[in-house]
Coordinates of C-alpha atoms in Angstrom, one line a residue:
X185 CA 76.8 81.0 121.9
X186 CA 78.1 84.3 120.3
X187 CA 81.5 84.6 118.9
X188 CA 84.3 86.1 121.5
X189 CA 84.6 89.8 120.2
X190 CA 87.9 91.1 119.7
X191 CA 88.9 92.1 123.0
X192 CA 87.3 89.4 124.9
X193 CA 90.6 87.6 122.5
X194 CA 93.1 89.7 124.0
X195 CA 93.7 87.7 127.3
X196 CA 93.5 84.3 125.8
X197 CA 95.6 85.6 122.8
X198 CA 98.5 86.7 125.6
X199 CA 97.9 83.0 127.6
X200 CA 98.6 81.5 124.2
X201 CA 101.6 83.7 123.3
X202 CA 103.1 83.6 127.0
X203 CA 103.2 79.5 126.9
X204 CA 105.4 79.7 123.7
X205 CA 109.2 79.6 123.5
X206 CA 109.3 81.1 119.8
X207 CA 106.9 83.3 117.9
X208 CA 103.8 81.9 116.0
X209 CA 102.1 83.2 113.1
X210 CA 98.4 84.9 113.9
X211 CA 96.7 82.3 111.4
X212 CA 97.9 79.7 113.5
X213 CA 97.1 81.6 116.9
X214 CA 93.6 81.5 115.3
X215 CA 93.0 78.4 114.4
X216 CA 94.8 77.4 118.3
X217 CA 92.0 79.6 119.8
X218 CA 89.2 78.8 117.8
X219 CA 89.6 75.0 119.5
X220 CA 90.0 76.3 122.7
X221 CA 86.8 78.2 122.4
X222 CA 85.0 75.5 121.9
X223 CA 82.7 77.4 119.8
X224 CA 80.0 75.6 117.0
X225 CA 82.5 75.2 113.8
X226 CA 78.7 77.2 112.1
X227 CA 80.1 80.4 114.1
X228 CA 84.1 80.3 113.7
X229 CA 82.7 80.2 109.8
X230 CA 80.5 83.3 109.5
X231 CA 82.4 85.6 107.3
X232 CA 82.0 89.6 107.2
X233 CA 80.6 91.0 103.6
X234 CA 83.8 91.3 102.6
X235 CA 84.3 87.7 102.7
X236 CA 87.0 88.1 105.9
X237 CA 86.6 85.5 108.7
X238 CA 85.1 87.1 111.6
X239 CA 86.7 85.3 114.3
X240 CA 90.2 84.7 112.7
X241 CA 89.5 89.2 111.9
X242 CA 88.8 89.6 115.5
X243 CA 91.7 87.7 116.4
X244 CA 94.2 89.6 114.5
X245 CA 92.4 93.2 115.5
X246 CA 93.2 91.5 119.2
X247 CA 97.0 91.3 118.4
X248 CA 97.0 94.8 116.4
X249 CA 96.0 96.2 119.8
X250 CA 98.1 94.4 122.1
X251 CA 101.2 95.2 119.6
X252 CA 100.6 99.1 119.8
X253 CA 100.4 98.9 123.9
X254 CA 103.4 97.2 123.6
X255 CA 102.6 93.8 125.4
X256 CA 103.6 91.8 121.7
X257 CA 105.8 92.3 119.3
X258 CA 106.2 90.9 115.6
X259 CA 109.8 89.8 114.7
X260 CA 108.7 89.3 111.2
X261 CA 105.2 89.8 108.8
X262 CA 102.3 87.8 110.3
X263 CA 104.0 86.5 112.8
X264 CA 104.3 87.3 117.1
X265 CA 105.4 86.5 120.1
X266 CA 104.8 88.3 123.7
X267 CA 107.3 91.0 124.4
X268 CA 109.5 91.6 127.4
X269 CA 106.8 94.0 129.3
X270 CA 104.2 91.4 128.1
X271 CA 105.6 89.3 130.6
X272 CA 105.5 91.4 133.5
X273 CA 101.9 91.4 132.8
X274 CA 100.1 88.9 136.0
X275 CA 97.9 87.1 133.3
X276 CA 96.5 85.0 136.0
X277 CA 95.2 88.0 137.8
X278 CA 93.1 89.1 135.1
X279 CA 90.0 88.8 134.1
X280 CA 89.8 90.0 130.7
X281 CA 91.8 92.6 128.7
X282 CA 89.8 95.4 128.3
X283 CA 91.0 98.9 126.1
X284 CA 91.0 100.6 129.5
X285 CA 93.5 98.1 130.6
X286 CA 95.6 99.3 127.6
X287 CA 95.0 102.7 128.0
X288 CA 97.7 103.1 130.5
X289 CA 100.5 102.7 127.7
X290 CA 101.3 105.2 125.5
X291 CA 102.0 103.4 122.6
X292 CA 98.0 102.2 122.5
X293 CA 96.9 105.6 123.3
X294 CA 99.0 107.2 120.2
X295 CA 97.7 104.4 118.0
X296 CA 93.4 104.8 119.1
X297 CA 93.6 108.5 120.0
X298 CA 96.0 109.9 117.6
X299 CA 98.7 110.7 120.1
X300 CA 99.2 114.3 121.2
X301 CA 96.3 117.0 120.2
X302 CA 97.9 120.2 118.7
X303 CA 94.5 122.0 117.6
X304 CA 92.3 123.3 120.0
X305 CA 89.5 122.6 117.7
X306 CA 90.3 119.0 117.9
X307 CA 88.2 116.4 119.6
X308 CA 89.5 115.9 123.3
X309 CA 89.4 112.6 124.7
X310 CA 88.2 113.0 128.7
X311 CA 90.3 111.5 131.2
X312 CA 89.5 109.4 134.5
X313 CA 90.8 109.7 137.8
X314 CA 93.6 106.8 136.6
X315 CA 94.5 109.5 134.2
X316 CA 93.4 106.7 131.5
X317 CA 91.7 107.8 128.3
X318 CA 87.8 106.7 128.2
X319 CA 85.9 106.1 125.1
X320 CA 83.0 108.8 124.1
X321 CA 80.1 107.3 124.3
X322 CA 78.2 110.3 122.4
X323 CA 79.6 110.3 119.4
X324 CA 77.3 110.6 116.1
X325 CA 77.1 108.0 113.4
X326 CA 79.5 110.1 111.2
X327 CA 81.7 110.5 114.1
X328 CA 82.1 107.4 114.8
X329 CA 82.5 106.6 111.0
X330 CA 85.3 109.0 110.7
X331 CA 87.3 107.9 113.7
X332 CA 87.2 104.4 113.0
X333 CA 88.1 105.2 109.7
X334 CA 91.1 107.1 110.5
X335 CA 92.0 104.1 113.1
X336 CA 92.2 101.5 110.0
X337 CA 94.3 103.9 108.0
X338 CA 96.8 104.9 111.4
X339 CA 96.7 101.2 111.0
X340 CA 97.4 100.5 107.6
X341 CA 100.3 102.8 107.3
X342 CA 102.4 101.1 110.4
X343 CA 101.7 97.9 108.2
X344 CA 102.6 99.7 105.2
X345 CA 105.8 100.9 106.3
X346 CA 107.0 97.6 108.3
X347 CA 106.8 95.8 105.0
X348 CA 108.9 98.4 103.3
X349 CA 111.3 98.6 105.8
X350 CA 111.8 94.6 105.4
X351 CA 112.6 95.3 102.0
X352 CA 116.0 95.9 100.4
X353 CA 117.8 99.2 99.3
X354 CA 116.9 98.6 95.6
X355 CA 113.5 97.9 96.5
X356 CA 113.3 101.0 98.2
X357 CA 114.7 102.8 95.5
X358 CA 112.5 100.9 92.6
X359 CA 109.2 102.0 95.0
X360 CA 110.5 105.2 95.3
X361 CA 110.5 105.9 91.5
X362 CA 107.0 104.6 91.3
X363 CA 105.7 107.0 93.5
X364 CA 107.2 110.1 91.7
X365 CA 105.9 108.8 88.7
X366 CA 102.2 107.8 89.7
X367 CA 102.5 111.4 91.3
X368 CA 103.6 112.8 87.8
X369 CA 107.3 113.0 88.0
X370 CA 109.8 111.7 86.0
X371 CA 108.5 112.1 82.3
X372 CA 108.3 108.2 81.3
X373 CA 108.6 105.4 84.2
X374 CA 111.7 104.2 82.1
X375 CA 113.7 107.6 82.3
X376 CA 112.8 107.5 86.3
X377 CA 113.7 104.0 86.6
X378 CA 117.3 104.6 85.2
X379 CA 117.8 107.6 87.0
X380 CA 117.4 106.7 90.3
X381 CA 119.8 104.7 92.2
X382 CA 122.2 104.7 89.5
X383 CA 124.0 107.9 90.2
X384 CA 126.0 107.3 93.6
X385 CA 127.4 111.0 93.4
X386 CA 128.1 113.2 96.6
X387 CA 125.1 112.3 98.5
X388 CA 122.4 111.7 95.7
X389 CA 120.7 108.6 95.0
X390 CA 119.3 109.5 91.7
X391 CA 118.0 112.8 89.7
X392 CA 114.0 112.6 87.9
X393 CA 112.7 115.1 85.5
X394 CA 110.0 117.1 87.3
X395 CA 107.9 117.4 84.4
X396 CA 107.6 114.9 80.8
X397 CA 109.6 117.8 78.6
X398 CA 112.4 117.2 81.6
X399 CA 112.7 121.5 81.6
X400 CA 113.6 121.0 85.0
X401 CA 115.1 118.6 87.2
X402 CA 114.6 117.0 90.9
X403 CA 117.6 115.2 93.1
X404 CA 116.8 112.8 95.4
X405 CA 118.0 110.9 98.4
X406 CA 116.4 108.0 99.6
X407 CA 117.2 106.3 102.4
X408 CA 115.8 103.3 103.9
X409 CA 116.7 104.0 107.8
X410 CA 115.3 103.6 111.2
X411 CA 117.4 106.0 113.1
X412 CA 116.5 109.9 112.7
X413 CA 118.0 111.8 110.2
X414 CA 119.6 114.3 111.8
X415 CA 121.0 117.9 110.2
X416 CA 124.4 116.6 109.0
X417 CA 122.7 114.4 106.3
X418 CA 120.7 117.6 105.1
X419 CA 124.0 119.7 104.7
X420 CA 125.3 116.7 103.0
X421 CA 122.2 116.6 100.2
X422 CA 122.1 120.7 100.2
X423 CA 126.2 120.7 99.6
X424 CA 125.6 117.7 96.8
X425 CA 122.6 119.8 95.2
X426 CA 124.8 123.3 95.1
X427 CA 127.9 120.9 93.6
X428 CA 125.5 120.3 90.3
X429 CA 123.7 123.7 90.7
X430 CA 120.4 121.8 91.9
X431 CA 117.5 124.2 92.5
X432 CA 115.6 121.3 93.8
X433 CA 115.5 118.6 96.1
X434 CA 113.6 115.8 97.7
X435 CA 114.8 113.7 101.0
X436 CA 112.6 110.7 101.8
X437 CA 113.6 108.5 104.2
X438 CA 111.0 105.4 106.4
X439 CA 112.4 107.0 109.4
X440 CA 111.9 110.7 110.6
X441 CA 113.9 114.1 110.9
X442 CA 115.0 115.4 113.6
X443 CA 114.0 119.5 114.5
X444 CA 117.4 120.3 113.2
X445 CA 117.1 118.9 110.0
X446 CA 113.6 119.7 109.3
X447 CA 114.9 123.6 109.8
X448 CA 118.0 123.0 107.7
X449 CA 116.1 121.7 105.1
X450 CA 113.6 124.7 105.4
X451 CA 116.0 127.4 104.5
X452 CA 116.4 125.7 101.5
X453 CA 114.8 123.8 98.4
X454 CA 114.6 120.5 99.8
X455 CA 111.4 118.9 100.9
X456 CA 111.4 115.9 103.4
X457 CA 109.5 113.1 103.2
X458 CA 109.5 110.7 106.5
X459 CA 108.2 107.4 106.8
X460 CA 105.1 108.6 107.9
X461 CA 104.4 111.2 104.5
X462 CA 105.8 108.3 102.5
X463 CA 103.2 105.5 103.6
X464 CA 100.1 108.4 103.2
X465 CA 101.4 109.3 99.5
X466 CA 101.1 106.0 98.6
X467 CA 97.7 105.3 100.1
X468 CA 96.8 108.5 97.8
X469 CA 97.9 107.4 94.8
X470 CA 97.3 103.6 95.2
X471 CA 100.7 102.1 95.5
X472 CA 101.2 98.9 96.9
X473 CA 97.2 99.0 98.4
X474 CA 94.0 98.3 97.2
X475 CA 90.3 98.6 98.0
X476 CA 89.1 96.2 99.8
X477 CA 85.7 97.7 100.2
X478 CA 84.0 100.7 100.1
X479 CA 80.5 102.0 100.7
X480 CA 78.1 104.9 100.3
X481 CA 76.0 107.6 102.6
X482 CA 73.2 108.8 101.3
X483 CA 71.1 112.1 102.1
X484 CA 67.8 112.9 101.2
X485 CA 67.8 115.0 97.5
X486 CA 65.1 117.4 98.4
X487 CA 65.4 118.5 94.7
X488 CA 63.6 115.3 94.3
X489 CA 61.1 116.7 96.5
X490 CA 60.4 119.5 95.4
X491 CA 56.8 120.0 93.8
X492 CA 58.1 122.5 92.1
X493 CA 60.7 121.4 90.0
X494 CA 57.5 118.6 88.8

């Protein structure tokens, strides 16, 4: 008997959560559905290369997916419960939970398809006659490489950012200065660390040397928000930065900006940095993450090959 893969977990992982007055962590969901499976223990133990548990992996791929359609949510890290539309969900009535299934909420579709295509060049995903997305079936090896690994990452990031928003102010501002300076900022990472957060002055949160000589300098805002920031707050910044004769500035934020503060701040020498921009910058320069596991494709050297060159 094979092991469930990880949508064939998606129905029983709802059934599970929908019985529940309070929300469970995943590990434990697990461990509930591996019993009910009735599986060989031999099978709920194989373990990927990685050394990850492959059903107890599947099961909390099952709940990644059913928390970007919407039908669970996660009051807190590594734990969930079943949302309010999760319950107008006839789980009875259903036979499986299948990514089609999904496909009619928005939510899913952003998270597997990337949401909205601006470039024409970009891959289009077909649509049925239920105006749900459908897989493509004839994509190459690479292709498929690619999008998978872009759907780990999209994943990653909304991780990355719920833990930081869970975080406090200061925590915010302490990661924050260890970004600029893994990114080269701030001359040492002890004249960054005292000058952010410590200057509380007309809108900025701290000021950083943008290069180790400290010949010029960059003011910053941080704030750790969910609602937009909307234009007001970018007046605010821009009237702080001409009260110290700033030429520079940097706005980052774990929300997002609305169109009238991203045009504010483009008539002038502030760059924003949303939640999104914020959780890819420190994927790039390693901060708070770390390999888990990587691999290599090989081609053919036809130097190697040639008689020539022998």
């Amino acid at each position: 008997m094979s092991l469930p893969t990880y949508d064939q977990l998606m129905l029983p992982l709802m059934k599970l959560l929908s019985g529940l007055n309070e929300p469970i962590k995943i590990s434990d969901a697990a461990v509930i559905l591996a019993k009910r499976s009735k599986l060989p223990e031999e099978g709920l133990q194989k373990a990927l290369p990685s050394g990850k548990n492959i059903f107890k992996d599947r099961v909390a791929w099952a709940k990644t997916y059913l928390v970007k359609a919407g039908l669970i949510t996660q009051p807190k890290r590594a734990y969930c419960e079943i949302s309010s539309l999760g319950k107008t969900i006839d789980l009875d009535n259903l036979n499986a939970i299948t990514n089609n299934f999904l496909s009619q909420f928005d939510g899913f579709n952003d998270f597997k398809f990337g949401g909205k295509q601006s470039d024409e060049n970009d891959l289009k995903v077909p649509m049925n006659n239920d105006h749900h997305r459908e897989y493509l079936e004839t994509q190459t090896p690479e292709e498929t490489i690619q999008n998978t690994t872009e759907l780990l990452l999209t994943n990653l990031k909304s991780d990355l950012l719920n833990m930081v928003k869970e975080k406090t102010p200061s925590f915010f501002e302490r990661l924050v200065v260890d970004l600029l300076v893994a990114m080269g900022y701030g001359g040492s990472h002890q004249d960054a660390a005292q000058a952010i957060g410590k200057t509380n002055d007309g809108g900025i949160d701290g000021v950083i040397s943008e290069d180790r000589l400290g010949l010029d300098k960059i003011y910053i805002q941080a704030k750790r928000w969910e609602q937009t920031v909307h234009r007001p707050e970018i007046h605010k910044f821009l009237g702080a930065l001409t009260d110290k004769k700033a030429k520079k500035g940097v706005f980052i934020t774990t929300s997002d900006f609305s169109s009238g503060a991203r045009e504010t701040a483009k008539n002038s020498d502030i760059v924003l940095v949303n939640g999104n921009l914020l959780t890819s910058l420190m994927i790039e320069f390693g901060l708070g993450v770390q390999i888990e596991r990587s691999f290599h494709i090989y081609k053919i050297d036809q130097d190697r090959f040639d008689e020539d060159n022998f």
